[in-house]
Short mmCIF file of C-alpha atoms in Angstrom, two decimals:
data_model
loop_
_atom_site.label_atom_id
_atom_site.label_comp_id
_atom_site.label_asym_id
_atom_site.label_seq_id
_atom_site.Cartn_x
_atom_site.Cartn_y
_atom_site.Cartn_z
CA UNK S 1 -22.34 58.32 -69.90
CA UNK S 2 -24.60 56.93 -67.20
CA UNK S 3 -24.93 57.62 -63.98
CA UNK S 4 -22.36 56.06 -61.19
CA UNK S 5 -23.76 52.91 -59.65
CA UNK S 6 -24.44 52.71 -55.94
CA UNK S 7 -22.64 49.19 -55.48
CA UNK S 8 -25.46 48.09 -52.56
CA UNK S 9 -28.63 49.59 -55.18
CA UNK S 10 -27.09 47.76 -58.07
CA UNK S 11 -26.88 44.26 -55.52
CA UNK S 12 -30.30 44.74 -54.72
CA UNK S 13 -31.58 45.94 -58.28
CA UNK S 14 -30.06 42.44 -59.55
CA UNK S 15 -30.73 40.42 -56.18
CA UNK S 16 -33.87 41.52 -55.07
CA UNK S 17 -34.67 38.19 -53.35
CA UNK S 18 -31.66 37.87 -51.04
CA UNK S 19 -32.41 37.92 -47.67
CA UNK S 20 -29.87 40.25 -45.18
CA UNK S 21 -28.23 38.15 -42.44
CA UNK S 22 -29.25 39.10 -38.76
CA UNK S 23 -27.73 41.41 -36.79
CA UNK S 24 -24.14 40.27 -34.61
CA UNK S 25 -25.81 40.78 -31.82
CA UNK S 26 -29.21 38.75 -32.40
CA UNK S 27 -26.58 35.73 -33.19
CA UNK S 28 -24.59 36.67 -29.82
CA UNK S 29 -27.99 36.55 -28.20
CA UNK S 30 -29.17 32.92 -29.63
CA UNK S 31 -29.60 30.66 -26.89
CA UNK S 32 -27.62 26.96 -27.21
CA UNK S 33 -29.76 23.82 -27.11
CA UNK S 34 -30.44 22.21 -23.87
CA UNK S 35 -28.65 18.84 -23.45
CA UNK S 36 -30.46 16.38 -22.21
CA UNK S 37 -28.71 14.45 -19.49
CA UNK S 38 -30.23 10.96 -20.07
CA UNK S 39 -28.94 11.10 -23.56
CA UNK S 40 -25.10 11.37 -22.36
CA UNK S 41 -22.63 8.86 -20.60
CA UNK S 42 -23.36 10.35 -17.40
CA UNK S 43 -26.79 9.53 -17.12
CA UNK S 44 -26.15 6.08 -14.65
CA UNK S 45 -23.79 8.43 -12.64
CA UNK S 46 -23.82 7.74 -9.07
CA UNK S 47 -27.26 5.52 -9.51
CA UNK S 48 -27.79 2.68 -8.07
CA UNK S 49 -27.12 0.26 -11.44
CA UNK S 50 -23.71 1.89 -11.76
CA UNK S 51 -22.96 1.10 -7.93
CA UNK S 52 -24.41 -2.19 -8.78
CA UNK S 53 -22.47 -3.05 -11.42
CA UNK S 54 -19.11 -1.87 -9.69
CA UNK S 55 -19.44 -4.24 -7.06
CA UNK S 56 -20.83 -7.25 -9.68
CA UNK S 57 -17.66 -6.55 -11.37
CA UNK S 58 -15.49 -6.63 -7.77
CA UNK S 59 -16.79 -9.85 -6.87
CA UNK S 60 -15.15 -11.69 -9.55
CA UNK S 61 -12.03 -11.28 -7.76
CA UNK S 62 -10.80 -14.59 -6.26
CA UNK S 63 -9.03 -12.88 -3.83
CA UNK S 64 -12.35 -11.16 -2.34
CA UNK S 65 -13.99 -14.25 -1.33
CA UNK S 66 -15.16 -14.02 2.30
CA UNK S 67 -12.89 -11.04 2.71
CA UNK S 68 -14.31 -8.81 5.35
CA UNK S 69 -16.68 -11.85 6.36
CA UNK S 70 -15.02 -11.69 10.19
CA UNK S 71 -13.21 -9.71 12.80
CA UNK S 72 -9.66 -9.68 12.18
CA UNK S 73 -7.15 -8.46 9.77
CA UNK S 74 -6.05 -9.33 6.26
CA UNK S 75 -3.26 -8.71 4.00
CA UNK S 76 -2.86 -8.71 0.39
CA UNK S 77 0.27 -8.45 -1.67
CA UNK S 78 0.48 -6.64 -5.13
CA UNK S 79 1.99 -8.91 -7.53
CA UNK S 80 2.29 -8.19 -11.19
CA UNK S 81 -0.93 -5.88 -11.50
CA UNK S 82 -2.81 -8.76 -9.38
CA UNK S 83 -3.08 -9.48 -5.66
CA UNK S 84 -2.13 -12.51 -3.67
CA UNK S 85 -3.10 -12.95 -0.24
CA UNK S 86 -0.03 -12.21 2.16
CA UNK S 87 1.19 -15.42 4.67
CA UNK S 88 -0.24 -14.77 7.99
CA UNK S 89 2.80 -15.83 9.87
CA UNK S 90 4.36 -12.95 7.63
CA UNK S 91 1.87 -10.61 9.18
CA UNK S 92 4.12 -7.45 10.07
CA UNK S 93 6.96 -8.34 7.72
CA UNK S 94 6.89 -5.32 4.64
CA UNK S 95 9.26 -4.91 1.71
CA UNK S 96 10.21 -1.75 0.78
CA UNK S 97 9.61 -2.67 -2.84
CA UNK S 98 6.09 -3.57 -2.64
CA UNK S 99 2.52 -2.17 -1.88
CA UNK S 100 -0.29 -3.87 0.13
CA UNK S 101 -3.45 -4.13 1.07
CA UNK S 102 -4.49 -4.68 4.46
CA UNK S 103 -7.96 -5.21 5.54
CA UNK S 104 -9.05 -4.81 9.50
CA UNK S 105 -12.71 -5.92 10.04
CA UNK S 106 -14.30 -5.53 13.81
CA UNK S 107 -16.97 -5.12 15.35
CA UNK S 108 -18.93 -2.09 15.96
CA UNK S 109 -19.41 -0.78 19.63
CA UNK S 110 -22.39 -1.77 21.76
CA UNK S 111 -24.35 -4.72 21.46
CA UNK S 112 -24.26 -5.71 17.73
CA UNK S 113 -22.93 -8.40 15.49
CA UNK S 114 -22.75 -4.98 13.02
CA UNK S 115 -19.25 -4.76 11.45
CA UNK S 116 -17.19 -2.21 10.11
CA UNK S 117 -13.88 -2.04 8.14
CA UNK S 118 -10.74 0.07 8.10
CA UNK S 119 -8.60 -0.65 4.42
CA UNK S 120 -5.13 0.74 4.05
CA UNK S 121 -2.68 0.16 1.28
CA UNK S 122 0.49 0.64 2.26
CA UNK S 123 3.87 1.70 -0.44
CA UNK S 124 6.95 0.50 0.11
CA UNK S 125 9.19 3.40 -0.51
CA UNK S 126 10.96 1.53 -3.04
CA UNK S 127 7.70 0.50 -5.06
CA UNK S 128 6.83 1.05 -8.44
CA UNK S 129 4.11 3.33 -10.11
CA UNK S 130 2.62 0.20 -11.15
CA UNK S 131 2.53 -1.31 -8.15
CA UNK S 132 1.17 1.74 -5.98
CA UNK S 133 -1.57 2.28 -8.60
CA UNK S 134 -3.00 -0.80 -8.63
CA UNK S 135 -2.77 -0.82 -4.69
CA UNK S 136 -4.84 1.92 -4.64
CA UNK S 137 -7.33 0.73 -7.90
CA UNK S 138 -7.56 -2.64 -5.66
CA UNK S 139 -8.44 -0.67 -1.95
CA UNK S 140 -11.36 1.38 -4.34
CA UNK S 141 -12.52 -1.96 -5.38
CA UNK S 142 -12.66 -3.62 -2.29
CA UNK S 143 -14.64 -0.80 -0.65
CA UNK S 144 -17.22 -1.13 -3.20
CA UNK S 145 -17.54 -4.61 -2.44
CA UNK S 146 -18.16 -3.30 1.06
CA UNK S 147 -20.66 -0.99 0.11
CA UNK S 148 -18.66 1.84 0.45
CA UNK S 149 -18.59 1.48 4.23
CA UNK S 150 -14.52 1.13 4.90
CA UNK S 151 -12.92 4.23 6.04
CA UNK S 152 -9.66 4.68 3.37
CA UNK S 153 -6.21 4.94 4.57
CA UNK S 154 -2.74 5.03 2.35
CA UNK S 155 0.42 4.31 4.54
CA UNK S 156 3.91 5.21 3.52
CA UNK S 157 6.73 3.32 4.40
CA UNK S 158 7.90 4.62 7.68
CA UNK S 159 5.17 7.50 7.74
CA UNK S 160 2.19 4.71 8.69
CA UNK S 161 -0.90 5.92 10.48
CA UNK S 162 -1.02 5.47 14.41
CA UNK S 163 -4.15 3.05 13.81
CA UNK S 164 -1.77 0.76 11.09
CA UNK S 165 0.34 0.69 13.61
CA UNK S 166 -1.54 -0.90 16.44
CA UNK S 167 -2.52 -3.99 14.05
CA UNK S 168 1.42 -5.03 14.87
CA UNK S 169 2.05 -4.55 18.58
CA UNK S 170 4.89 -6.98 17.99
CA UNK S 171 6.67 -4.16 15.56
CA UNK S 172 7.32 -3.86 12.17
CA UNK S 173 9.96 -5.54 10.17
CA UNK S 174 10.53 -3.65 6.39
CA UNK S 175 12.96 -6.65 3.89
CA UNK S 176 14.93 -5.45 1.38
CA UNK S 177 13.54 -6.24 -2.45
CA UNK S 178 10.36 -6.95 -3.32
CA UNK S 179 8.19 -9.69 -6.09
CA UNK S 180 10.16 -7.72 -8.74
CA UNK S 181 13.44 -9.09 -6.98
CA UNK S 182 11.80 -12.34 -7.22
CA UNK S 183 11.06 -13.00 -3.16
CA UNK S 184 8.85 -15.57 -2.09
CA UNK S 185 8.42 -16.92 1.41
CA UNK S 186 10.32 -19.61 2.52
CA UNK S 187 10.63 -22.02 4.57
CA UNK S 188 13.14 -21.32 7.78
CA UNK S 189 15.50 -24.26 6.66
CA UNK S 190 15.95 -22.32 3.26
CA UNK S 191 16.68 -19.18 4.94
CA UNK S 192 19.92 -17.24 3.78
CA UNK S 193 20.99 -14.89 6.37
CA UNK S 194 19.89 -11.45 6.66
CA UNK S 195 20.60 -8.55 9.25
CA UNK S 196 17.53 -6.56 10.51
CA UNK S 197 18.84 -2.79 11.76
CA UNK S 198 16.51 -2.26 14.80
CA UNK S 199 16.53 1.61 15.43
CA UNK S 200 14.03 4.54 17.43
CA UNK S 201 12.24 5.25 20.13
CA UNK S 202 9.33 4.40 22.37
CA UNK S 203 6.44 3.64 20.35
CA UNK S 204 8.07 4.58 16.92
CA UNK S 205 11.06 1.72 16.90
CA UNK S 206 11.15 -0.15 13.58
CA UNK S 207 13.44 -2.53 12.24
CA UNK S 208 15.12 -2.56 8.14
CA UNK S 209 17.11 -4.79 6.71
CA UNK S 210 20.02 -3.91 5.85
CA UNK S 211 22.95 -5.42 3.99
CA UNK S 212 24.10 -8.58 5.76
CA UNK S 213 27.68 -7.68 6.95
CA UNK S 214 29.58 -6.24 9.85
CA UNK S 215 30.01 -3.03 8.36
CA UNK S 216 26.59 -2.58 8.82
CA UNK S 217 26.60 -2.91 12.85
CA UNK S 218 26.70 0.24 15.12
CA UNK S 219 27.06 0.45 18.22
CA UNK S 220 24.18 3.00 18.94
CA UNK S 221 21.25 0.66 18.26
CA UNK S 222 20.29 -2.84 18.16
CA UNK S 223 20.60 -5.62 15.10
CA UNK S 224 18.94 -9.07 14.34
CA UNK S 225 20.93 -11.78 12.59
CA UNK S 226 18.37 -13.86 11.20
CA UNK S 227 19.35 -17.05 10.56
CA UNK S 228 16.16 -19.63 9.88
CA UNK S 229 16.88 -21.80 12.76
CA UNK S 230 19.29 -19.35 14.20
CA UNK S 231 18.55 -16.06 15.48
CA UNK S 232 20.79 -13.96 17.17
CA UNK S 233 19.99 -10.62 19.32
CA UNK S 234 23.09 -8.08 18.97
CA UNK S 235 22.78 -5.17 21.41
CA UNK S 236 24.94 -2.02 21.02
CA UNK S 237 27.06 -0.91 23.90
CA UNK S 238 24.64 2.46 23.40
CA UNK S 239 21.41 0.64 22.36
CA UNK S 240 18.21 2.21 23.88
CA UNK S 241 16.27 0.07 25.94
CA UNK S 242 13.53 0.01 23.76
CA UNK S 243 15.48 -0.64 20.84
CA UNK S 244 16.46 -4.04 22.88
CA UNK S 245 13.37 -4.93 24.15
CA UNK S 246 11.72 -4.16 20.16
CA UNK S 247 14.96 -6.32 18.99
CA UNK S 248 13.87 -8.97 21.47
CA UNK S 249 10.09 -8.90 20.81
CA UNK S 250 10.86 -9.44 16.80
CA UNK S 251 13.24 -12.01 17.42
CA UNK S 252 10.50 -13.65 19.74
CA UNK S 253 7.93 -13.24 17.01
CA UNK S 254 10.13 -14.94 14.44
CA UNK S 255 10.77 -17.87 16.57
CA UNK S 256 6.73 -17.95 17.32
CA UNK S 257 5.96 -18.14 13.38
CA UNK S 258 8.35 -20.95 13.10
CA UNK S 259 6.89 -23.21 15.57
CA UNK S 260 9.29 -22.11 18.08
CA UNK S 261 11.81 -24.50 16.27
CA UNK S 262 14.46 -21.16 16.16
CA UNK S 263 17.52 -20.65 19.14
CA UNK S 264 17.21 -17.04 20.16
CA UNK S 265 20.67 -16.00 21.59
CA UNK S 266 21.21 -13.01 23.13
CA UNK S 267 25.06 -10.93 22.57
CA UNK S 268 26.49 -7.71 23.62
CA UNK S 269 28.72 -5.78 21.44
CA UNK S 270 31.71 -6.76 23.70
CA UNK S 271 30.97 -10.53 23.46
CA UNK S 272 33.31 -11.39 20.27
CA UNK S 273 33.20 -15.32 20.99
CA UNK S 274 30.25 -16.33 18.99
CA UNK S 275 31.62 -17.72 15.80
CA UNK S 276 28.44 -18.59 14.03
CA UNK S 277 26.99 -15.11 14.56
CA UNK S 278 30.37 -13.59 13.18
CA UNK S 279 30.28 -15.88 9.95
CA UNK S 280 26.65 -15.11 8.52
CA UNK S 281 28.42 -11.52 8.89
CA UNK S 282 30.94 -12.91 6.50
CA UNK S 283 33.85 -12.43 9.35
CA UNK S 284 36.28 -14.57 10.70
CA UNK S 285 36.69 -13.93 14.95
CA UNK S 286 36.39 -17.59 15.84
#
């Protein structure tokens, strides 16, 4: 009989040409090719043609036009994935189910025409995903359009920033609703009644609106039955003083906006006489 048969001599004897594989660790050892980064996606990164074509592509906005142009401030409103530039006698005036954009250009210090930009967008804390993302997409595309030179700020409904703040030394008023509600300004002859709920304390009093009813009154702050034409001042028998004197500084403001066309009229809790203020509460004390 023959011989057993080595099984690797008999491979070889019959496959003499065939070639071993390298060693594991020769493979382990192979060194990957070298990617060159002006062949990717990445190679306009942070160049000047990519900043370049940002801001080409944020001055098609309509809404951009001469924004940023002068001292002052400026407010968008987010509307449907779009913005829409926010009435300036509205200036101050928030609803909790929208997000804005608000745009304060000055001058820099010293002796310079120079200017410089602060850009917040403010959420309602009632505002959609939507709505807060394209807020924010917006306030990225705007700064680009600056140049990059803003300084970034998001507000939160009743969390804002002490600078936010300061644009409204006449307070802050946050309506109920939002675009999604389907609220557009009107005129004060079109007004339907609402209640603002003016409540806190030195420097951080704000007014909400609330629903517009007596059940909503207390008698530990201050309210605001807003009326259009009529405006009416309701102090608390334990009000603050600076809740009255915030109450009486909106109510002021609202009258201002209207062309001072509005009757302001004053009431404390105890004074039950004033029919008209009692019916857009939807009571009876007449």
């Amino acid at each position: 009989p023959p011989p057993p048969c080595n099984t690797s001599c008999c491979f070889f004897t019959v496959f003499s040409s065939y070639q071993l594989p390298p060693p594991l660790t020769s493979l382990i050892m192979l060194k990957p090719k070298q990617i060159d980064i002006a062949d990717s996606n990445l190679a306009l990164f942070g160049s000047e043609t990519e900043k370049n074509v940002k801001k080409a592509s944020a001055a098609t906005e309509e809404q951009w036009v001469g924004a940023g142009s002068k001292a002052g401030l400026q407010i968008w409103r987010v509307e449907k994935f779009k913005i829409v530039a926010w009435p300036e006698d509205a200036y101050g005036e928030f609803h909790s189910g929208d997000a804005y954009i608000c745009l304060h250009t000055y001058k820099k210090k010293g002796d310079t025409d120079a200017l410089a930009w602060d850009v917040h967008f403010w959420i309602g804390s009632e505002a959609t995903q939507d709505e807060a993302g394209t807020a924010a997409y917006k306030t990225v595309e705007l700064d680009t359009l600056l140049d990059d030179a803003p300084v970034q700020y998001r507000e939160v409904q009743g969390h804002e920033s002490d600078l936010f703040l300061s644009y409204f030394p006449k307070g802050i008023v946050y309506l109920a609703g939002g675009v999604e509600s389907g609220f557009r300004h009107v005129e004060p002859e079109q007004y339907r009644a609402r209640l603002l709920h003016v409540k806190g304390a030195r420097d951080n009093v704000f007014a909400s609106e609330v629903p517009c009813k007596v059940d909503s009154l207390n008698s530990g702050d201050c309210f605001i039955v807003d009326g259009g034409l009529q405006i009416y001042v309701w102090k608390g028998a334990k009000a603050s003083g600076d809740e009255m004197i915030q109450a009486a500084q909106i109510a002021n403001a609202l009258k201002d906006e209207r062309g001072g066309k509005p009757e302001v009229v004053r009431l404390d809790e105890a004074q039950e006489d004033e029919a008209t203020f009692w019916k857009m509460l939807g009571a009876d004390k007449a």
